[in-house]
PDB file of C-alpha atoms in Angstrom:
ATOM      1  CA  UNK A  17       0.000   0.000   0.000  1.00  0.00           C
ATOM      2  CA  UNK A  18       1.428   3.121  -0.844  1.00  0.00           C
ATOM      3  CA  UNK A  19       1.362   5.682   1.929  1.00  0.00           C
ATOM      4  CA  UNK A  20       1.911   9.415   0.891  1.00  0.00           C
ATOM      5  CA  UNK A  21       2.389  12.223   3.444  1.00  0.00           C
ATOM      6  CA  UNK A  22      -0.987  13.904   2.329  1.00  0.00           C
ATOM      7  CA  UNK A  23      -2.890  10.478   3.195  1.00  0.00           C
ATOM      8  CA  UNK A  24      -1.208  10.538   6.428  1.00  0.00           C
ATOM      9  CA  UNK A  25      -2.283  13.883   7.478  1.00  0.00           C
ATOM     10  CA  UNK A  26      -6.217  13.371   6.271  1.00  0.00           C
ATOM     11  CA  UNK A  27      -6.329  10.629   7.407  1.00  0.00           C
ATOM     12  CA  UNK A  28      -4.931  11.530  11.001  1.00  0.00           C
ATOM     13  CA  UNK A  29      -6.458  14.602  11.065  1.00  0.00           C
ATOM     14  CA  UNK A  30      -9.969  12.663  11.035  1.00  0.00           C
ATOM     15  CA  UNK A  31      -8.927  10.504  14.093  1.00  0.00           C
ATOM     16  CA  UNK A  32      -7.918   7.862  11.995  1.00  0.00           C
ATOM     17  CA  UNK A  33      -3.914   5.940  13.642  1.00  0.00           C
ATOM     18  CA  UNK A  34      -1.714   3.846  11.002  1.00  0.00           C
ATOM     19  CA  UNK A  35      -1.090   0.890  12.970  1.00  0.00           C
ATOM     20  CA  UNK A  36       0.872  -2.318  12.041  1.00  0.00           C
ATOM     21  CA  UNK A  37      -1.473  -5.293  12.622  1.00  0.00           C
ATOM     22  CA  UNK A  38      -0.213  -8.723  11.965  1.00  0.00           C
ATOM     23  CA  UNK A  39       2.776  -7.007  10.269  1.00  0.00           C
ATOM     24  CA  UNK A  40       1.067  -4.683   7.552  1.00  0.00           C
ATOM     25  CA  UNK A  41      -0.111  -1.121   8.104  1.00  0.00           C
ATOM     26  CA  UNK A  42      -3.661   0.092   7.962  1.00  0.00           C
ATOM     27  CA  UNK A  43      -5.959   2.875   8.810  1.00  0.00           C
ATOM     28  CA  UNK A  44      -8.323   1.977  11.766  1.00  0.00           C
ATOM     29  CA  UNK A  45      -9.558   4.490  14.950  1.00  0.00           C
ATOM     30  CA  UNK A  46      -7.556   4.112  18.082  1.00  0.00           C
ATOM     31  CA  UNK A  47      -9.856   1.611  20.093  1.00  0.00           C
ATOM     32  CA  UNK A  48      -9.674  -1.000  16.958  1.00  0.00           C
ATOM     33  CA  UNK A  49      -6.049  -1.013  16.829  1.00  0.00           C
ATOM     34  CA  UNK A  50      -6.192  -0.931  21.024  1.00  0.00           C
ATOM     35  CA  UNK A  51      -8.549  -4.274  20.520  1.00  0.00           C
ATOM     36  CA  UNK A  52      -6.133  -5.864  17.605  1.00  0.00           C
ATOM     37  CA  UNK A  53      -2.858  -5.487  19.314  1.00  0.00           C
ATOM     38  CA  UNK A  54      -1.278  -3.228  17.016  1.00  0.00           C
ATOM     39  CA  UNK A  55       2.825  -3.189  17.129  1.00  0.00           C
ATOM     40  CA  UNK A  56       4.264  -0.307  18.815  1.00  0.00           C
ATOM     41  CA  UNK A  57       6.181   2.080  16.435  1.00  0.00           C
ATOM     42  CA  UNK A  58       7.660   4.943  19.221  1.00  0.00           C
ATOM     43  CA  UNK A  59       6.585   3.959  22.489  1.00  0.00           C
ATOM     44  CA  UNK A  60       8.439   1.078  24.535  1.00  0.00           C
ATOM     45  CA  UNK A  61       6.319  -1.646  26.384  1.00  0.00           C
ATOM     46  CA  UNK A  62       7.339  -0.386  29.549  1.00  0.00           C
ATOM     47  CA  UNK A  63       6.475   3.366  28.531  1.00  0.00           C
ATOM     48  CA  UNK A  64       2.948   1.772  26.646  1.00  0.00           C
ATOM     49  CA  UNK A  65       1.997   0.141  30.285  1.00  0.00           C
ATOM     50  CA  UNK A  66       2.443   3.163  32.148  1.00  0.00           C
ATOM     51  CA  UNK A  67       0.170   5.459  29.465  1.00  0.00           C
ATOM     52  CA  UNK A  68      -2.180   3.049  29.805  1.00  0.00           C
ATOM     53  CA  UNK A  69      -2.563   2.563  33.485  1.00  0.00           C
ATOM     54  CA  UNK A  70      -1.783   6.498  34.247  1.00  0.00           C
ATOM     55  CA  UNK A  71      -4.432   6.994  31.098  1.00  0.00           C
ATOM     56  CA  UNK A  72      -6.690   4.132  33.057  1.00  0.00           C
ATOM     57  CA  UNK A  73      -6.603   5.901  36.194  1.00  0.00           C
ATOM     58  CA  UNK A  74      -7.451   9.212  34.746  1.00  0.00           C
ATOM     59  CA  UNK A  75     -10.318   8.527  32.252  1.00  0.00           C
ATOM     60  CA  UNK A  76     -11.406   5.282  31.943  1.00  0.00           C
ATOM     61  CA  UNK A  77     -11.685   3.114  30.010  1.00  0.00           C
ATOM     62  CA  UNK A  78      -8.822   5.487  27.906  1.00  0.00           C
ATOM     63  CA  UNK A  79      -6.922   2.541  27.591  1.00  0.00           C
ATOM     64  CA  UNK A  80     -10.260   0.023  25.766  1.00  0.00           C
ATOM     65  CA  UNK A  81     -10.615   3.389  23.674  1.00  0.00           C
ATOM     66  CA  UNK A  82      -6.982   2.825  22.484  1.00  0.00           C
ATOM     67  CA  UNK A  83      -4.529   6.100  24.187  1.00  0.00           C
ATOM     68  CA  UNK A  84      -1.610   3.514  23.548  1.00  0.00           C
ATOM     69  CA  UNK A  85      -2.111   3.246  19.803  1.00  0.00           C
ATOM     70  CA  UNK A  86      -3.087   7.196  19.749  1.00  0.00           C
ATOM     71  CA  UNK A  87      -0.345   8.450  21.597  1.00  0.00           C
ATOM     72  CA  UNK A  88       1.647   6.277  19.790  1.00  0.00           C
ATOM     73  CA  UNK A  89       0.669   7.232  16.345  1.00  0.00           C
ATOM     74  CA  UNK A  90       0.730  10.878  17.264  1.00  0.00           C
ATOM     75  CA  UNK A  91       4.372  10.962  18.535  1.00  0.00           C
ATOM     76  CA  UNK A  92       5.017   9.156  14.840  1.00  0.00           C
ATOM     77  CA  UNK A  93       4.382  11.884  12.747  1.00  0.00           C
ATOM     78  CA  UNK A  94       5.337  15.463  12.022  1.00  0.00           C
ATOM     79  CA  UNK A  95       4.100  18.256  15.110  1.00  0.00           C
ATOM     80  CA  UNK A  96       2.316  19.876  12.468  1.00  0.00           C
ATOM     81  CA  UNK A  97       0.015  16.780  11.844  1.00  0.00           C
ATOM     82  CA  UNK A  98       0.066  15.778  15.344  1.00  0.00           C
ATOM     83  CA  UNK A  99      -3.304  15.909  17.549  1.00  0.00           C
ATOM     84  CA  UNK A 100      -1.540  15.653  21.113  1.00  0.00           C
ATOM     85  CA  UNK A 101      -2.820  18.150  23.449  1.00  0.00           C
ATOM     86  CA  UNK A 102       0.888  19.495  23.582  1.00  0.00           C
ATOM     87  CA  UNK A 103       0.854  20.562  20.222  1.00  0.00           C
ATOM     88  CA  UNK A 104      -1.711  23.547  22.149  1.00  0.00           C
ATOM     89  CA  UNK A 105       0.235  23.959  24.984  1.00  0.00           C
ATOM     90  CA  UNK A 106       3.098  25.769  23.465  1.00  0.00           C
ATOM     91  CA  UNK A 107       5.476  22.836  24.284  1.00  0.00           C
ATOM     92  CA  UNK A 108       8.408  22.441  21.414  1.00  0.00           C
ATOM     93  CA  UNK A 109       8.435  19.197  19.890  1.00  0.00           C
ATOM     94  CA  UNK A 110       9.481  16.900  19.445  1.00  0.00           C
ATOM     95  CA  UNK A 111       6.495  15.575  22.300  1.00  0.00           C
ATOM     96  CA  UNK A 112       8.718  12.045  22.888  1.00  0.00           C
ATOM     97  CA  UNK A 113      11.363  14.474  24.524  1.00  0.00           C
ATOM     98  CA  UNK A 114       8.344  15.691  26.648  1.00  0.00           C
ATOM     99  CA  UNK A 115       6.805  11.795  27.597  1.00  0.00           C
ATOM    100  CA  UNK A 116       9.884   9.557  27.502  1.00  0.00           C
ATOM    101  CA  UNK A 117      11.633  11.211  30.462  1.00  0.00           C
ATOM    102  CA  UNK A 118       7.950  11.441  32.819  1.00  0.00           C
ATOM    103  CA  UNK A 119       7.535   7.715  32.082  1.00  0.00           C
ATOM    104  CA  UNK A 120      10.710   6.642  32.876  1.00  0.00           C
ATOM    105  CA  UNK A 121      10.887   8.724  36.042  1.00  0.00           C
ATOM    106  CA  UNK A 122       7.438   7.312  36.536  1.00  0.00           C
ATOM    107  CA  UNK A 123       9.130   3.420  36.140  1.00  0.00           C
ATOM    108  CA  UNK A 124      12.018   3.913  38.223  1.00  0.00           C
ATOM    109  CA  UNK A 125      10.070   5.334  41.026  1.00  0.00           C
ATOM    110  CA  UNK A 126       7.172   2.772  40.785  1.00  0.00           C
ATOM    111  CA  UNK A 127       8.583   0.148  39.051  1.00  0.00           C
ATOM    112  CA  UNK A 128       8.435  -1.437  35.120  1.00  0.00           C
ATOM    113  CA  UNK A 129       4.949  -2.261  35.431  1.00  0.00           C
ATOM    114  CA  UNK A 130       2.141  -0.028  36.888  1.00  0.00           C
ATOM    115  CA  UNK A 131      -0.499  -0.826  39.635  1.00  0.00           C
ATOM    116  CA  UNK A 132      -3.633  -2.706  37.813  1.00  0.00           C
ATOM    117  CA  UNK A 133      -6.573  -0.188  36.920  1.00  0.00           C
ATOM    118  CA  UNK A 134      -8.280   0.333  40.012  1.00  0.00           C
ATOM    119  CA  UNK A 135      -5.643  -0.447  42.910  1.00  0.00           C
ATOM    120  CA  UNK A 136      -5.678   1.739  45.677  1.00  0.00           C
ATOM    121  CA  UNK A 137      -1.521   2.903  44.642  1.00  0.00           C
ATOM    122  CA  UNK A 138      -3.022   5.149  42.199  1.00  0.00           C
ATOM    123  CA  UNK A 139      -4.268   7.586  44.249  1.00  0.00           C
ATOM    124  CA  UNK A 140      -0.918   8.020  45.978  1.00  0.00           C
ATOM    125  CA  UNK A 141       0.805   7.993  42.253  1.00  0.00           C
ATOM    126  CA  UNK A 142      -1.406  11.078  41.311  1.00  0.00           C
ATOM    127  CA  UNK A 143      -1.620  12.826  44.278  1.00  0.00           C
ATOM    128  CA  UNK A 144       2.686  12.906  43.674  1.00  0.00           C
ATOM    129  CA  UNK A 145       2.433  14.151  40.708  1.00  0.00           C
ATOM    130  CA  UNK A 146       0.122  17.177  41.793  1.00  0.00           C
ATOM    131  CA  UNK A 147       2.771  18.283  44.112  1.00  0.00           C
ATOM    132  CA  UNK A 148       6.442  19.217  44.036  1.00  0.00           C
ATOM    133  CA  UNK A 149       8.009  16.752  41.713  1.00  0.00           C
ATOM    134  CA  UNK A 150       8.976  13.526  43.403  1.00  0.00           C
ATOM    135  CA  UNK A 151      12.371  13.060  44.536  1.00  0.00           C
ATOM    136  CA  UNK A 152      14.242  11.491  41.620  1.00  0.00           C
ATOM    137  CA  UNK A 153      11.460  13.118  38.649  1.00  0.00           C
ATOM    138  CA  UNK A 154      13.218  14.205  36.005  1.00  0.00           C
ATOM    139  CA  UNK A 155      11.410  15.437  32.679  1.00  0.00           C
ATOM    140  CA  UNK A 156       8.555  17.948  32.265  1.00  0.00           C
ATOM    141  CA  UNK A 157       7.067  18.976  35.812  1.00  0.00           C
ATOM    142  CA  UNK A 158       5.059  15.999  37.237  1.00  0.00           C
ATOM    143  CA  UNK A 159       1.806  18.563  37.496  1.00  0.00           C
ATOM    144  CA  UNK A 160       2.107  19.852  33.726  1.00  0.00           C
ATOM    145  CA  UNK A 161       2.792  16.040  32.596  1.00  0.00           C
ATOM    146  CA  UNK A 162      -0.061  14.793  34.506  1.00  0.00           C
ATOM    147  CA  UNK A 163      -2.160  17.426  32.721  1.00  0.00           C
ATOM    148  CA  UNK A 164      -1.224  16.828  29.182  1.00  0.00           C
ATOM    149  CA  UNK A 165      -2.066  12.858  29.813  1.00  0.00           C
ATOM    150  CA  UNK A 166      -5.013  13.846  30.964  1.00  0.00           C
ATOM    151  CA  UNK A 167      -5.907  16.186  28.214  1.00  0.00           C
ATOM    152  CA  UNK A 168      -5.491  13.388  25.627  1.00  0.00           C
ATOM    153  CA  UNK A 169      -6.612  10.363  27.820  1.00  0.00           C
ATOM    154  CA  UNK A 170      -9.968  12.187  28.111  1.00  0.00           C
ATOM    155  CA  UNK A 171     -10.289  13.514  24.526  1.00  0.00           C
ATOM    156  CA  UNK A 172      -9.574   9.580  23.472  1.00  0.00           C
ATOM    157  CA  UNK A 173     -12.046   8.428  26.207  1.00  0.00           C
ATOM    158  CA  UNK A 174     -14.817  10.613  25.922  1.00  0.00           C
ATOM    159  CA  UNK A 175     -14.281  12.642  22.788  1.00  0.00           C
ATOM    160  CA  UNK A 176     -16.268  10.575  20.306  1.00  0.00           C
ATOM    161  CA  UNK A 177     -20.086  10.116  20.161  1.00  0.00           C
ATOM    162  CA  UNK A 178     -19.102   6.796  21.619  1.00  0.00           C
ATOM    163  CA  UNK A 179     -17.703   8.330  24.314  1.00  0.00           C
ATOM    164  CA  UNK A 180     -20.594  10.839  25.091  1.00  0.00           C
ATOM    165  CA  UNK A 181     -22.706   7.178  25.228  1.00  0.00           C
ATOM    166  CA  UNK A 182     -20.693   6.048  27.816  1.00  0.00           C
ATOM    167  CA  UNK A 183     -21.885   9.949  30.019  1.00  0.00           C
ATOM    168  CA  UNK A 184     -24.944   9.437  29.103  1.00  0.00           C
ATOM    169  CA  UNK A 185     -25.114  13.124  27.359  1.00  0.00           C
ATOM    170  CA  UNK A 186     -26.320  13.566  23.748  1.00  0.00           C
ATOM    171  CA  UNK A 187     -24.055  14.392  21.229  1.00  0.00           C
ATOM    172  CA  UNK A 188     -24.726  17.491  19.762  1.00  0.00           C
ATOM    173  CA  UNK A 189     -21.890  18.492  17.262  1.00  0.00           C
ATOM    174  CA  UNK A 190     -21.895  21.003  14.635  1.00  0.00           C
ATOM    175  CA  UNK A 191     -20.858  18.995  12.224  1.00  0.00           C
ATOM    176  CA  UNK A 192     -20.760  15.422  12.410  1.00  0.00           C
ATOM    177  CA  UNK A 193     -16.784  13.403  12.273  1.00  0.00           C
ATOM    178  CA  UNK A 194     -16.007  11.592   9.209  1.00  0.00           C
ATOM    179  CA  UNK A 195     -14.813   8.840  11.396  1.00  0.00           C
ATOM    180  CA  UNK A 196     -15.796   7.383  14.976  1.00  0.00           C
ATOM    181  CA  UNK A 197     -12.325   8.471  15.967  1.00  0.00           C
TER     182      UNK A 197
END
């Protein structure tokens, strides 16, 4: 399939991620290639785990509604064409600089793999990162990290008709996406 840079950005700028499934690339919303297992292409495992429990713990069910694959994707292709939430914030790319050192800090101070959605260490993981960084942080500030994750774990949680189902609220939307996500 031949991929050109204009495909990437309509087709991104729509929602859709390229993910590699079963070793080829297609175009599929975040929560399919979430449910398919699509390979990583930027983030590590360790660094995938810890967006999805910190995007768990946030906004669930960000992680069933695919932040891995759309973080993922996002920190894949140019800043212009990206969607993350830092690409508002005024924060230079490129965003991996930004991520990679808050999830490694975020590993080494609670280890390679991150509490399971729901246990009670969350709260105390969180509540650290809304204060003075933690002893041994090193990368954006923990409260400005925290927010960004946030930012994107909710738009990919909640910021599809789909996801305004899940609140119970109507979607009203000017115009209606050309894509679920």
């Amino acid at each position: 399939m031949a991929i050109t840079r204009r495909d990437i950005f309509g087709r991104s700028a729509v929602g859709l991620v390229l993910a590699s499934v079963g070793g080829s690339l297609s175009w599929m919303s975040a929560a399919q290639a979430q449910a398919r297992g699509a390979t990583l292409r930027t983030l590590t495992p360790t660094e995938a785990a810890w967006v999805a429990g910190l995007g768990e713990a946030i906004a669930p069910p960000a992680r069933e509604a695919g932040l891995v694959p759309y973080l993922d994707h996002h920190l894949s292709v140019p800043p212009a064409e990206s969607l993350l939430a830092l690409r508002y914030l005024d924060v230079a790319p490129p965003y991996l600089d930004f991520y990679r050192p808050a999830l490694a800090s975020l590993a080494r101070l609670h280890g390679t793999v991150p509490p399971p959605s729901g246990d009670p260490r969350w709260t105390a993981i969180l509540a650290a990162l809304l204060g003075p960084d933690p002893t041994g942080w090193q990368g954006p500030p923990g409260g400005f990290f925290l927010f960004a994750m946030r930012l994107d774990a909710v738009d990919v949680a909640y910021g599809t008709k789909a996801g305004f189902e899940r609140l119970g609220v109507d979607y009203l939307g000017h115009i209606d996406p050309e894509t679920a996500w």
